[in-house]
Coordinates of C-alpha atoms in Angstrom, one line a residue:
Chain A
X146 CA 35.7 -74.2 6.8
X147 CA 39.4 -74.0 7.8
X148 CA 42.0 -71.4 7.0
X149 CA 45.7 -70.8 7.8
X150 CA 47.5 -68.0 9.5
X151 CA 50.6 -67.5 7.4
X152 CA 53.0 -64.7 7.0
X153 CA 52.6 -60.9 7.2
X154 CA 51.9 -59.4 3.8
X155 CA 54.1 -56.6 2.5
X156 CA 52.6 -53.1 2.4
X157 CA 50.3 -52.6 -0.5
X158 CA 50.6 -49.5 -2.7
X159 CA 47.2 -48.0 -3.1
X160 CA 45.5 -44.7 -3.1
X161 CA 43.2 -45.7 -0.3
X162 CA 44.0 -46.1 3.3
X163 CA 45.5 -49.6 3.7
X164 CA 46.2 -51.6 6.8
X165 CA 48.5 -54.5 6.5
X166 CA 47.2 -57.8 7.9
X167 CA 48.0 -61.5 7.5
X168 CA 47.8 -63.5 4.3
X169 CA 45.4 -66.4 4.3
X170 CA 44.2 -68.8 1.8
X171 CA 40.4 -68.6 2.1
X172 CA 38.5 -66.1 -0.1
X173 CA 35.8 -64.6 2.0
X174 CA 35.0 -61.1 0.9
X175 CA 33.8 -59.0 3.8
X176 CA 32.2 -55.6 3.5
X177 CA 32.4 -53.7 6.8
X178 CA 30.3 -50.5 7.2
X179 CA 31.9 -48.1 9.7
X180 CA 29.6 -45.2 10.7
X181 CA 31.5 -42.4 12.3
X182 CA 30.9 -38.9 13.6
X183 CA 32.1 -37.5 10.3
X184 CA 30.8 -39.9 7.7
X185 CA 30.5 -43.5 6.6
X186 CA 33.6 -45.5 5.7
X187 CA 33.4 -48.8 3.8
X188 CA 36.1 -51.3 4.5
X189 CA 36.5 -54.3 2.3
X190 CA 38.7 -57.4 2.5
X191 CA 38.8 -60.0 -0.2
X192 CA 40.5 -62.8 1.6
X193 CA 41.0 -63.7 5.3
X194 CA 44.3 -62.1 6.2
X195 CA 44.4 -59.5 3.4
X196 CA 44.7 -55.9 4.2
X197 CA 41.5 -53.9 4.5
X198 CA 40.8 -51.4 1.8
X199 CA 39.1 -48.4 3.5
X200 CA 37.2 -45.9 1.4
X201 CA 37.1 -42.2 1.7
X202 CA 34.1 -41.1 3.8
X203 CA 30.6 -41.2 2.2
X204 CA 28.4 -38.4 3.6
X205 CA 31.4 -36.5 4.9
X206 CA 30.8 -34.3 7.9
X207 CA 27.6 -36.0 8.9
X208 CA 27.1 -38.3 11.8
X209 CA 26.3 -41.9 10.8
X210 CA 24.4 -43.1 13.9
X211 CA 23.1 -46.4 12.5
X212 CA 23.8 -48.6 9.5
X213 CA 21.8 -51.6 8.5
X214 CA 22.2 -54.5 6.1
X215 CA 19.2 -56.1 4.6
X216 CA 20.4 -59.4 3.2
X217 CA 17.0 -60.9 2.4
X218 CA 16.7 -59.9 -1.3
X219 CA 18.7 -61.0 -4.3
X220 CA 21.4 -58.5 -3.4
X221 CA 22.1 -56.8 -0.1
X222 CA 20.6 -53.4 0.6
X223 CA 22.5 -51.1 2.8
X224 CA 20.8 -48.5 5.0
X225 CA 22.4 -45.5 6.6
X226 CA 21.2 -43.0 9.2
X227 CA 22.8 -39.7 8.1
X228 CA 22.6 -36.7 10.4
X229 CA 23.9 -33.3 9.5
X230 CA 24.2 -31.0 12.5
X231 CA 23.0 -28.2 10.2
X232 CA 20.5 -29.8 7.9
X233 CA 19.0 -32.5 10.0
X234 CA 18.5 -36.2 9.9
X235 CA 17.8 -38.5 7.0
X236 CA 18.1 -42.1 5.7
X237 CA 19.8 -43.2 2.6
X238 CA 19.9 -46.6 0.9
X239 CA 22.3 -48.3 -1.4
X240 CA 21.7 -51.3 -3.6
X241 CA 25.3 -51.5 -5.0
X242 CA 27.2 -52.2 -1.8
X243 CA 27.7 -48.5 -1.0
X244 CA 29.0 -47.3 -4.4
X245 CA 26.0 -45.0 -4.7
X246 CA 23.3 -43.9 -2.3
X247 CA 19.8 -42.5 -2.8
X248 CA 17.5 -40.7 -0.6
X249 CA 13.8 -40.0 -1.3
X250 CA 12.5 -36.5 -2.0
X251 CA 10.2 -36.6 1.0
X252 CA 11.6 -37.1 4.4
X253 CA 12.0 -40.9 4.8
X254 CA 11.5 -40.8 8.6
X255 CA 9.4 -38.0 10.0
X256 CA 6.8 -37.5 12.7
X257 CA 3.3 -36.7 11.7
X258 CA 2.2 -33.1 12.1
X259 CA -0.2 -33.8 15.1
X260 CA 2.6 -35.3 17.2
X261 CA 4.2 -31.8 17.3
X262 CA 7.5 -33.7 17.4
X263 CA 10.6 -33.5 15.1
X264 CA 12.9 -36.4 14.3
X265 CA 16.3 -35.9 15.9
X266 CA 18.1 -39.0 14.6
X267 CA 17.6 -42.5 13.5
X268 CA 19.4 -44.9 15.9
X269 CA 18.6 -48.4 14.6
X270 CA 17.5 -50.4 11.5
X271 CA 16.2 -54.0 11.5
X272 CA 15.0 -55.9 8.5
X273 CA 11.7 -57.6 9.3
X274 CA 10.9 -61.3 9.4
X275 CA 11.8 -63.4 6.3
X276 CA 8.1 -63.8 5.6
X277 CA 7.7 -60.0 5.1
X278 CA 10.7 -59.1 2.9
X279 CA 9.7 -55.5 2.3
X280 CA 9.4 -54.7 6.0
X281 CA 12.2 -52.8 7.6
X282 CA 12.0 -51.2 11.1
X283 CA 13.7 -48.1 12.3
X284 CA 14.2 -46.8 15.8
X285 CA 14.5 -43.1 16.5
X286 CA 15.4 -40.3 18.9
X287 CA 13.0 -39.3 20.5
X288 CA 12.0 -42.8 21.3
X289 CA 9.7 -44.0 18.5
X290 CA 9.5 -47.0 16.2
X291 CA 9.0 -46.6 12.5
X292 CA 8.0 -49.2 9.9
X293 CA 8.9 -49.3 6.3
X294 CA 6.9 -51.4 3.8
X295 CA 9.1 -50.6 0.9
X296 CA 12.4 -52.1 1.9
X297 CA 13.6 -49.3 4.1
X298 CA 13.2 -46.4 1.7
X299 CA 10.4 -44.6 3.6
X300 CA 8.8 -45.2 6.9
X301 CA 5.7 -44.5 9.0
X302 CA 5.4 -44.0 12.7
X303 CA 4.1 -47.0 14.6
X304 CA 1.3 -45.2 16.4
X305 CA 0.5 -47.9 18.9
X306 CA 3.9 -47.6 20.6
X307 CA 4.0 -43.8 20.3
X308 CA 0.6 -43.6 22.0
X309 CA 1.6 -46.0 24.7
X310 CA 0.5 -44.6 28.1
X311 CA 4.0 -45.2 29.5
X312 CA 5.6 -42.9 26.9
X313 CA 5.5 -39.6 28.9
X314 CA 7.5 -41.4 31.6
X315 CA 10.3 -42.6 29.3
X316 CA 13.4 -40.7 30.1
X317 CA 16.7 -39.8 28.4
X318 CA 20.0 -41.3 29.1
X319 CA 23.3 -39.5 28.6
X320 CA 23.1 -40.1 24.8
X321 CA 19.5 -38.9 24.4
X322 CA 16.2 -40.7 24.5
X323 CA 15.9 -43.3 21.8
X324 CA 14.8 -46.8 20.6
X325 CA 18.2 -48.3 19.8
X326 CA 17.4 -52.0 19.5
X327 CA 14.7 -53.7 17.4
X328 CA 14.5 -57.5 17.2
X329 CA 11.8 -58.9 14.9
X330 CA 11.1 -62.6 15.6
X331 CA 12.7 -64.5 12.7
X332 CA 9.8 -66.9 12.3
X333 CA 6.8 -64.9 13.6
X334 CA 6.1 -61.6 11.9
X335 CA 3.7 -60.7 14.7
X336 CA 6.4 -60.6 17.3
X337 CA 8.9 -57.7 17.7
X338 CA 11.0 -56.8 20.7
X339 CA 12.4 -53.3 21.1
X340 CA 14.6 -51.6 23.7
X341 CA 15.0 -48.0 24.6
X342 CA 17.1 -45.8 26.9
X343 CA 15.4 -45.1 29.1
X344 CA 12.2 -47.1 29.2
X345 CA 13.7 -50.6 28.8
X346 CA 12.3 -53.5 26.8
X347 CA 8.8 -53.5 25.1
X348 CA 7.4 -56.3 23.0
X349 CA 4.4 -56.9 20.8
X350 CA 3.0 -60.3 19.9
X351 CA 0.2 -59.0 17.7
X352 CA 2.0 -57.4 14.9
X353 CA 2.5 -54.1 16.7
X354 CA -1.1 -53.4 17.8
X355 CA -0.3 -53.6 21.4
X356 CA 3.0 -53.3 23.4
X357 CA 3.9 -54.5 26.9
X358 CA 7.0 -53.8 28.9
X359 CA 9.3 -56.8 29.4
X360 CA 11.7 -55.8 32.1
X361 CA 11.1 -58.3 34.9
X362 CA 14.4 -59.0 36.5
X363 CA 16.3 -56.0 35.0
X364 CA 17.6 -53.6 37.5
X365 CA 17.5 -49.8 37.5
X366 CA 20.6 -49.0 39.6
X367 CA 19.9 -45.2 39.2
X368 CA 16.7 -45.5 41.2
X369 CA 16.4 -45.6 45.0
X370 CA 16.5 -49.0 46.6
X371 CA 12.8 -49.9 46.9
X372 CA 12.2 -49.0 43.3
X373 CA 15.1 -50.7 41.6
X374 CA 13.0 -53.3 39.7
X375 CA 10.3 -51.1 38.1
X376 CA 7.9 -52.4 35.5
X377 CA 9.6 -50.1 33.0
X378 CA 12.1 -47.2 33.0
X379 CA 15.3 -49.2 33.0
X380 CA 18.2 -47.9 30.9
X381 CA 18.8 -51.0 28.7
X382 CA 21.8 -50.3 26.5
X383 CA 21.4 -53.0 23.8
X384 CA 19.6 -56.3 23.3
X385 CA 20.4 -59.2 20.9
X386 CA 18.7 -62.4 19.9
X387 CA 20.2 -65.8 20.0
X388 CA 20.8 -67.3 16.6
X389 CA 19.4 -70.8 17.3
X390 CA 16.8 -70.2 19.9
X391 CA 14.8 -67.2 19.0
X392 CA 13.1 -67.1 22.4
X393 CA 16.4 -66.4 23.9
X394 CA 17.6 -62.8 24.2
X395 CA 20.6 -61.1 25.7
X396 CA 20.8 -57.6 27.2
X397 CA 23.6 -55.3 28.2
X398 CA 22.0 -53.0 30.8
X399 CA 23.2 -49.8 32.5
X400 CA 24.8 -52.1 35.1
X401 CA 23.7 -55.6 34.5
X402 CA 24.0 -58.3 31.8
X403 CA 21.0 -60.5 31.4
X404 CA 19.4 -63.3 29.4
X405 CA 15.8 -63.9 28.7
X406 CA 14.4 -67.3 27.7
X407 CA 10.9 -66.2 27.0
X408 CA 11.3 -63.7 24.2
X409 CA 12.0 -60.8 26.5
X410 CA 9.4 -61.1 29.2
X411 CA 11.6 -62.0 32.1
X412 CA 15.4 -61.8 32.6
X413 CA 18.1 -63.4 34.7
X414 CA 21.6 -62.1 35.3
X415 CA 24.5 -63.6 33.4
X416 CA 27.0 -61.1 34.6
X417 CA 28.8 -63.3 37.2
X418 CA 31.6 -64.4 34.9
X419 CA 32.3 -60.9 33.7
X420 CA 34.8 -58.5 35.3
X421 CA 32.1 -55.8 35.2
X422 CA 28.4 -55.6 34.4
X423 CA 28.6 -52.2 32.7
X424 CA 29.1 -51.6 29.0
X425 CA 27.2 -50.8 25.8
X426 CA 27.2 -53.4 23.1
X427 CA 26.0 -57.0 23.2
X428 CA 26.2 -59.1 20.1
X429 CA 25.0 -62.6 19.4
X430 CA 26.6 -65.1 17.0
X431 CA 25.0 -65.0 13.6
X432 CA 24.4 -68.8 13.5
X433 CA 25.6 -70.6 16.6
X434 CA 23.4 -70.6 19.6
X435 CA 24.4 -69.6 23.1
X436 CA 27.3 -67.5 21.8
X437 CA 27.7 -63.8 22.4
X438 CA 30.2 -61.0 22.9
X439 CA 30.3 -57.8 24.8
X440 CA 32.9 -55.1 25.8
X441 CA 32.8 -54.4 29.6
X442 CA 33.6 -51.0 31.0
X443 CA 34.4 -50.5 34.7
X444 CA 31.2 -48.7 35.7
X445 CA 28.8 -46.0 35.0
X446 CA 31.0 -43.5 36.8
X447 CA 34.2 -44.9 35.2
X448 CA 33.7 -45.5 31.6
X449 CA 37.0 -47.1 30.8
X450 CA 37.7 -50.7 29.7
X451 CA 38.3 -53.0 32.7
X452 CA 42.0 -52.7 33.7
X453 CA 42.4 -50.2 30.9
X454 CA 42.8 -53.2 28.6
X455 CA 41.4 -53.5 25.1
X456 CA 39.5 -56.8 25.4
X457 CA 36.2 -58.3 24.4
X458 CA 34.4 -61.0 26.3
X459 CA 32.8 -64.1 24.7
X460 CA 30.4 -66.6 26.2
X461 CA 29.7 -69.9 24.5
X462 CA 27.2 -71.1 27.0
X463 CA 24.6 -68.3 27.0
X464 CA 26.3 -66.3 29.6
X465 CA 27.1 -68.9 32.2
X466 CA 30.8 -68.4 31.7
X467 CA 32.8 -65.8 29.9
X468 CA 36.3 -65.7 28.3
X469 CA 38.4 -62.6 27.7
X470 CA 39.6 -62.3 24.1
X471 CA 42.4 -59.9 23.4
X472 CA 45.0 -61.7 21.2
X473 CA 46.1 -59.1 18.6
X474 CA 44.4 -56.2 20.4
X475 CA 46.6 -53.3 21.6
X476 CA 48.7 -54.0 24.7
X477 CA 49.0 -50.3 25.6
X478 CA 46.5 -49.0 28.2
X479 CA 43.3 -48.5 26.4
X480 CA 40.8 -45.8 27.5
X481 CA 38.3 -45.7 24.7
X482 CA 34.7 -46.8 24.9
X483 CA 32.9 -49.0 22.4
X484 CA 29.5 -47.6 21.8
X485 CA 26.3 -49.8 21.7
X486 CA 26.2 -50.2 18.0
X487 CA 30.0 -50.2 17.4
X488 CA 30.3 -54.0 17.7
X489 CA 28.9 -56.6 15.3
X490 CA 29.4 -59.9 13.6
X491 CA 29.2 -60.7 10.0
X492 CA 27.1 -63.6 8.7
X493 CA 30.1 -65.9 8.0
X494 CA 31.0 -69.3 9.4
X495 CA 33.2 -69.1 11.4
X496 CA 31.8 -65.7 12.3
X497 CA 33.8 -62.5 11.9
X498 CA 33.5 -60.1 14.8
X499 CA 34.2 -56.4 14.6
X500 CA 34.3 -53.4 16.9
X501 CA 35.2 -49.8 16.7
X502 CA 36.2 -47.3 19.4
X503 CA 35.6 -43.6 19.9
X504 CA 39.3 -43.1 19.2
X505 CA 38.7 -44.1 15.6
X506 CA 40.3 -47.5 15.7
X507 CA 38.4 -50.5 14.2
X508 CA 39.4 -54.1 14.9
X509 CA 38.3 -57.3 13.2
X510 CA 38.5 -61.0 14.1
X511 CA 37.9 -63.7 11.4
X512 CA 37.9 -66.5 14.0
X513 CA 35.1 -65.6 16.4
X514 CA 37.3 -63.4 18.6
X515 CA 40.3 -65.8 19.0
X516 CA 42.6 -63.3 17.3
X517 CA 42.2 -59.7 16.2
X518 CA 43.8 -57.3 13.8
X519 CA 43.4 -53.6 13.0
X520 CA 41.1 -52.6 10.2
X521 CA 41.7 -48.9 10.4
X522 CA 42.9 -46.3 12.8
X523 CA 42.7 -42.5 13.1
X524 CA 39.1 -42.5 11.9
X525 CA 36.6 -40.1 13.5
X526 CA 34.7 -41.4 16.5
X527 CA 33.2 -44.8 15.5
X528 CA 29.5 -44.8 16.2
X529 CA 28.4 -48.0 14.6
X530 CA 29.7 -51.0 12.6
X531 CA 27.9 -53.7 10.5
X532 CA 29.4 -56.4 8.3
X533 CA 28.4 -58.8 5.6
X534 CA 30.2 -61.6 3.8
X535 CA 29.7 -61.3 0.1
Chain B
X198 CA 10.0 -13.3 -7.8
X199 CA 12.2 -13.9 -4.8
X200 CA 15.8 -14.9 -5.1
X201 CA 17.0 -17.6 -2.7
X202 CA 20.8 -18.0 -2.3
X203 CA 21.8 -21.6 -1.6
X204 CA 24.8 -22.5 0.5
X205 CA 27.4 -24.8 -1.1
X206 CA 26.4 -27.8 1.0
X207 CA 22.9 -27.8 -0.4
X208 CA 23.5 -27.0 -4.0
X209 CA 23.4 -30.6 -5.0
X210 CA 19.7 -30.4 -4.3
X211 CA 19.2 -27.7 -7.0
X212 CA 21.5 -29.1 -9.7
X213 CA 24.5 -27.1 -8.4
X214 CA 22.8 -23.7 -8.6
X215 CA 24.0 -21.0 -6.2
X216 CA 20.7 -19.2 -6.4
X217 CA 17.2 -20.1 -7.4
X218 CA 14.2 -17.9 -8.0
X219 CA 10.7 -18.8 -6.7
X220 CA 7.4 -17.2 -7.5
X221 CA 6.4 -16.4 -4.0
X222 CA 6.8 -13.5 -1.6
X223 CA 4.8 -11.8 1.2
X224 CA 6.3 -13.8 4.1
X225 CA 9.4 -15.9 4.5
X226 CA 7.1 -18.8 5.3
X227 CA 5.4 -18.5 1.9
X228 CA 8.8 -18.4 0.2
X229 CA 10.0 -21.5 2.1
X230 CA 6.7 -23.3 1.4
X231 CA 7.4 -22.7 -2.3
X232 CA 10.9 -24.1 -1.9
X233 CA 9.4 -27.1 -0.2
X234 CA 7.0 -27.9 -3.0
X235 CA 9.6 -27.4 -5.7
X236 CA 12.6 -29.0 -4.0
X237 CA 11.3 -31.1 -1.0
X238 CA 14.7 -32.4 -0.2
X239 CA 16.2 -28.9 0.0
X240 CA 13.1 -27.7 2.0
X241 CA 13.5 -30.4 4.6
X242 CA 17.1 -29.5 5.2
X243 CA 16.1 -25.9 6.0
X244 CA 13.0 -26.7 8.1
X245 CA 12.0 -29.8 10.0
X246 CA 8.8 -31.8 9.6
X247 CA 6.9 -29.4 11.9
X248 CA 7.9 -26.5 9.7
X249 CA 10.4 -25.0 12.2
X250 CA 13.6 -23.6 10.9
X251 CA 16.4 -25.9 11.9
X252 CA 18.4 -24.6 14.8
X253 CA 21.7 -24.3 13.0
X254 CA 20.3 -22.9 9.7
X255 CA 20.2 -19.1 9.5
X256 CA 18.0 -17.4 7.0
X257 CA 18.6 -13.7 6.1
X258 CA 15.9 -11.6 4.3
X259 CA 17.6 -8.8 2.5
X260 CA 20.6 -9.1 4.8
X261 CA 18.7 -9.3 8.1
X262 CA 18.6 -12.4 10.2
X263 CA 14.9 -13.5 10.2
X264 CA 15.2 -14.6 13.8
X265 CA 15.7 -11.0 15.0
X266 CA 12.9 -9.9 12.6
X267 CA 9.7 -11.9 12.8
X268 CA 11.0 -15.4 12.1
X269 CA 9.0 -17.0 9.3
X270 CA 6.5 -14.3 9.4
X271 CA 9.1 -11.8 8.3
X272 CA 7.9 -9.8 5.4
X273 CA 9.5 -10.6 2.1
X274 CA 9.0 -7.9 -0.5
X275 CA 8.7 -8.7 -4.2
X276 CA 12.2 -9.1 -5.6
X277 CA 13.7 -9.6 -2.2
X278 CA 16.8 -11.8 -1.6
X279 CA 16.6 -14.7 0.9
X280 CA 19.9 -16.2 1.9
X281 CA 20.3 -19.5 3.6
X282 CA 23.5 -19.9 5.6
X283 CA 24.6 -22.7 7.8
X284 CA 25.3 -21.4 11.3
X285 CA 29.0 -21.4 12.4
X286 CA 27.8 -23.2 15.6
X287 CA 26.4 -26.2 13.8
X288 CA 27.6 -29.3 15.5
X289 CA 28.7 -27.5 18.6
X290 CA 26.6 -26.9 21.7
X291 CA 26.5 -23.3 22.6
X292 CA 28.1 -23.0 26.1
X293 CA 27.2 -19.7 27.6
X294 CA 28.7 -20.5 30.9
X295 CA 32.1 -21.1 29.2
X296 CA 31.8 -17.7 27.6
X297 CA 31.0 -16.1 31.0
X298 CA 34.0 -17.8 32.5
X299 CA 36.4 -16.8 29.8
X300 CA 35.5 -13.2 28.9
X301 CA 34.5 -11.1 31.8
X302 CA 36.3 -9.1 34.5
X303 CA 36.8 -10.8 37.8
X304 CA 34.4 -8.6 39.7
X305 CA 31.7 -9.5 37.1
X306 CA 32.4 -13.1 37.6
X307 CA 32.0 -12.7 41.3
X308 CA 28.3 -11.8 40.7
X309 CA 27.8 -15.6 40.2
X310 CA 25.8 -15.2 37.0
X311 CA 24.8 -18.4 35.2
X312 CA 23.1 -19.0 31.9
X313 CA 19.7 -20.4 32.3
X314 CA 18.8 -20.5 28.6
X315 CA 20.1 -19.2 25.4
X316 CA 18.4 -19.2 22.0
X317 CA 18.8 -17.8 18.5
X318 CA 17.9 -14.3 19.6
X319 CA 18.0 -14.2 23.4
X320 CA 19.7 -15.3 26.6
X321 CA 18.4 -15.6 30.1
X322 CA 20.9 -15.3 33.0
X323 CA 20.3 -15.9 36.7
X324 CA 21.8 -13.3 39.1
X325 CA 21.8 -15.1 42.5
X326 CA 20.9 -13.1 45.5
X327 CA 23.8 -12.3 47.7
X328 CA 24.0 -10.0 50.8
X329 CA 27.2 -8.6 49.2
X330 CA 25.1 -7.1 46.4
X331 CA 22.7 -5.3 48.8
X332 CA 23.0 -1.5 49.1
X333 CA 22.1 0.5 52.2
X334 CA 18.5 -0.4 53.0
X335 CA 18.9 -4.1 52.1
X336 CA 17.8 -4.1 48.4
X337 CA 19.9 -5.3 45.5
X338 CA 22.1 -2.6 44.1
X339 CA 21.3 -1.1 40.7
X340 CA 24.9 -1.4 39.7
X341 CA 24.6 -5.2 40.0
X342 CA 21.5 -5.3 37.9
X343 CA 23.1 -3.1 35.2
X344 CA 26.1 -5.3 35.1
X345 CA 23.8 -8.4 34.7
X346 CA 21.8 -6.7 31.9
X347 CA 25.0 -5.9 30.1
X348 CA 26.4 -9.4 30.5
X349 CA 23.2 -11.0 29.4
X350 CA 23.4 -9.1 26.2
X351 CA 26.9 -10.3 25.5
X352 CA 25.6 -13.9 25.9
X353 CA 22.5 -13.2 23.7
X354 CA 24.7 -11.8 20.9
X355 CA 27.1 -14.7 21.2
X356 CA 24.3 -17.2 21.1
X357 CA 22.8 -15.5 18.0
X358 CA 26.2 -15.4 16.2
X359 CA 27.1 -18.9 17.3
X360 CA 30.0 -18.0 19.5
X361 CA 31.7 -15.1 21.3
X362 CA 33.4 -12.4 19.4
X363 CA 34.7 -8.9 20.2
X364 CA 31.9 -6.4 20.9
X365 CA 31.5 -3.3 23.1
X366 CA 28.6 -1.6 24.9
X367 CA 27.7 1.8 23.3
X368 CA 24.7 2.6 25.4
X369 CA 22.8 1.1 28.2
X370 CA 19.7 2.7 29.7
X371 CA 18.1 1.2 32.8
X372 CA 14.9 1.9 34.6
X373 CA 14.5 0.4 38.1
X374 CA 10.9 -0.4 39.0
X375 CA 10.9 -2.4 42.2
X376 CA 13.4 -3.3 44.9
X377 CA 14.8 -6.9 45.1
X378 CA 15.3 -8.3 48.5
X379 CA 16.5 -11.8 49.1
X380 CA 15.6 -13.2 45.7
X381 CA 17.4 -14.3 42.6
X382 CA 16.9 -12.1 39.5
X383 CA 16.3 -13.6 36.0
X384 CA 17.8 -11.4 33.4
X385 CA 16.6 -11.9 29.8
X386 CA 18.2 -10.0 27.0
X387 CA 16.3 -10.2 23.7
X388 CA 17.9 -8.9 20.5
X389 CA 15.6 -6.6 18.6
X390 CA 18.0 -6.2 15.8
X391 CA 21.3 -7.8 15.0
X392 CA 23.0 -6.1 12.1
X393 CA 26.6 -6.4 10.8
X394 CA 28.0 -3.7 13.1
X395 CA 25.3 -2.9 15.6
X396 CA 23.1 -4.9 17.9
X397 CA 20.0 -3.7 19.8
X398 CA 18.5 -5.5 22.7
X399 CA 15.7 -5.1 25.3
X400 CA 16.4 -6.5 28.7
X401 CA 13.8 -7.5 31.3
X402 CA 14.8 -8.4 34.9
X403 CA 12.3 -10.3 37.1
X404 CA 12.4 -11.6 40.6
X405 CA 9.7 -14.1 41.5
X406 CA 7.0 -13.0 39.0
X407 CA 7.6 -9.3 39.5
X408 CA 9.3 -7.1 36.9
X409 CA 12.1 -5.3 38.8
X410 CA 13.9 -3.5 36.0
X411 CA 14.1 -3.0 32.3
X412 CA 16.9 -1.8 30.1
X413 CA 17.7 -1.1 26.5
X414 CA 21.1 -1.3 25.0
X415 CA 23.1 -0.8 21.9
X416 CA 26.2 -2.8 21.1
X417 CA 28.9 -2.3 18.6
X418 CA 30.1 -5.5 16.9
X419 CA 33.8 -5.2 16.4

């Protein structure tokens, strides 16, 4: 599919927040969900190059720590982790692209009484394998995995992981202790890989009956020298699965960028071509293998973009080499971080890539990161983004 | 019947009503259990899945904060009024050390007090041992302990109210029970009543595991 970069469109008069982009000829409607510290914004663009129409916030004054898009049914279902600092966490779903949301009467994600634990927040959603269309997974703080069998409306604790003998030793990173990444195997409903901070990667190959750590090769730089490669306990920030080779995973670690070619059992470094091995998000291309993006920060102790420059890095060879991509991104010194869930692709071809910063700016690329434009600015802190082509 | 006053942010769960009546009394827990069964979504915004009141939701029984009464065991008489109010501190972490740094006289700050813990009705401060605080004979001076007890109460009231506000000590009565030599003192001020204009607190001071002093105090909320 080809498209043209033509002229800048004039400002549009509308009651919503508008950002002027470039006029293109290809109609690819994209819906971008922007979860922020003060609500969920829905941004929509009808054609490549059109301005983005950004909604007023849904769930105002709540933190939207995760959004999910389940595109397996006849129409997409949107999932949102909604957290009120007063009234606690919840999960809402929408079957009309975010126009209306519903939430069950009973708590959709909650810990059983005997755990003596209370949900703090939902950090991640993941639709299950195509063969189990009603299964949706959710990861929480404190670190726990939940499974829904009704399309993400209500969930049950996955006891096998909660009862794992390692659990008392899982720690908390700066952001809290949570399962933030869930990667169901696309073809094998028995296999799921999760990642948590701290704890690292765990995987099941028997439908969640048993779980084993999968951190061989991943470093824990915050440990003393002889213990830097523990069986578990690493602070893995985010993992992603390759689109073409489902055995291949990518990880952005708390210092370290890695690839696994055995479904998350062992890992090798792919950080050599990057200016820094620290960062939070890592995102795989939705359909093209060996292609991924991240957003490097200088270091744990210096959480600024490398050279104070707003730039993402893309690899097209599974991490062997990396290219900076910053065309259209701000030239001015850029100090904001991009959180682990604040970068995503859509499901288009070519893929759209999106990221948001804690300073409330959101950027989009319709050409796999070659060029970028602003979706919105001056939003609250951007916590997560997810996108879908309609 | 008990009347439950609903804050604006939760009224969508009860068709916009600002107050509902429930056929339950006896204890606050019984009233909230009835709220849960009739409006589960409202109920889970007030208490978490373990039945605990959410940290930043305050519940008043006939005008008194249940946390300085008996929590969910607080007695609710027939025809009582239960008011649910989101705390002003929601979304902000209570920073007792920042309050210490910003609101006390320099000589109090020189005591080196730090906030160990603060909760809905209490605060625990650490008074570090210093030779400068020792009186003749080598034990910590009572003046230092009294200042620590007074300061801990300011932090406890601030924590309960969700932030610092003007207040003044009306009365502070201290009993000294054991000398402290060479040890830090943990000072816990627990509010026994927090009203609109007066607050009452009991303070215990321990060093090691030993009780060294106790105090009671009354504060005027300005």
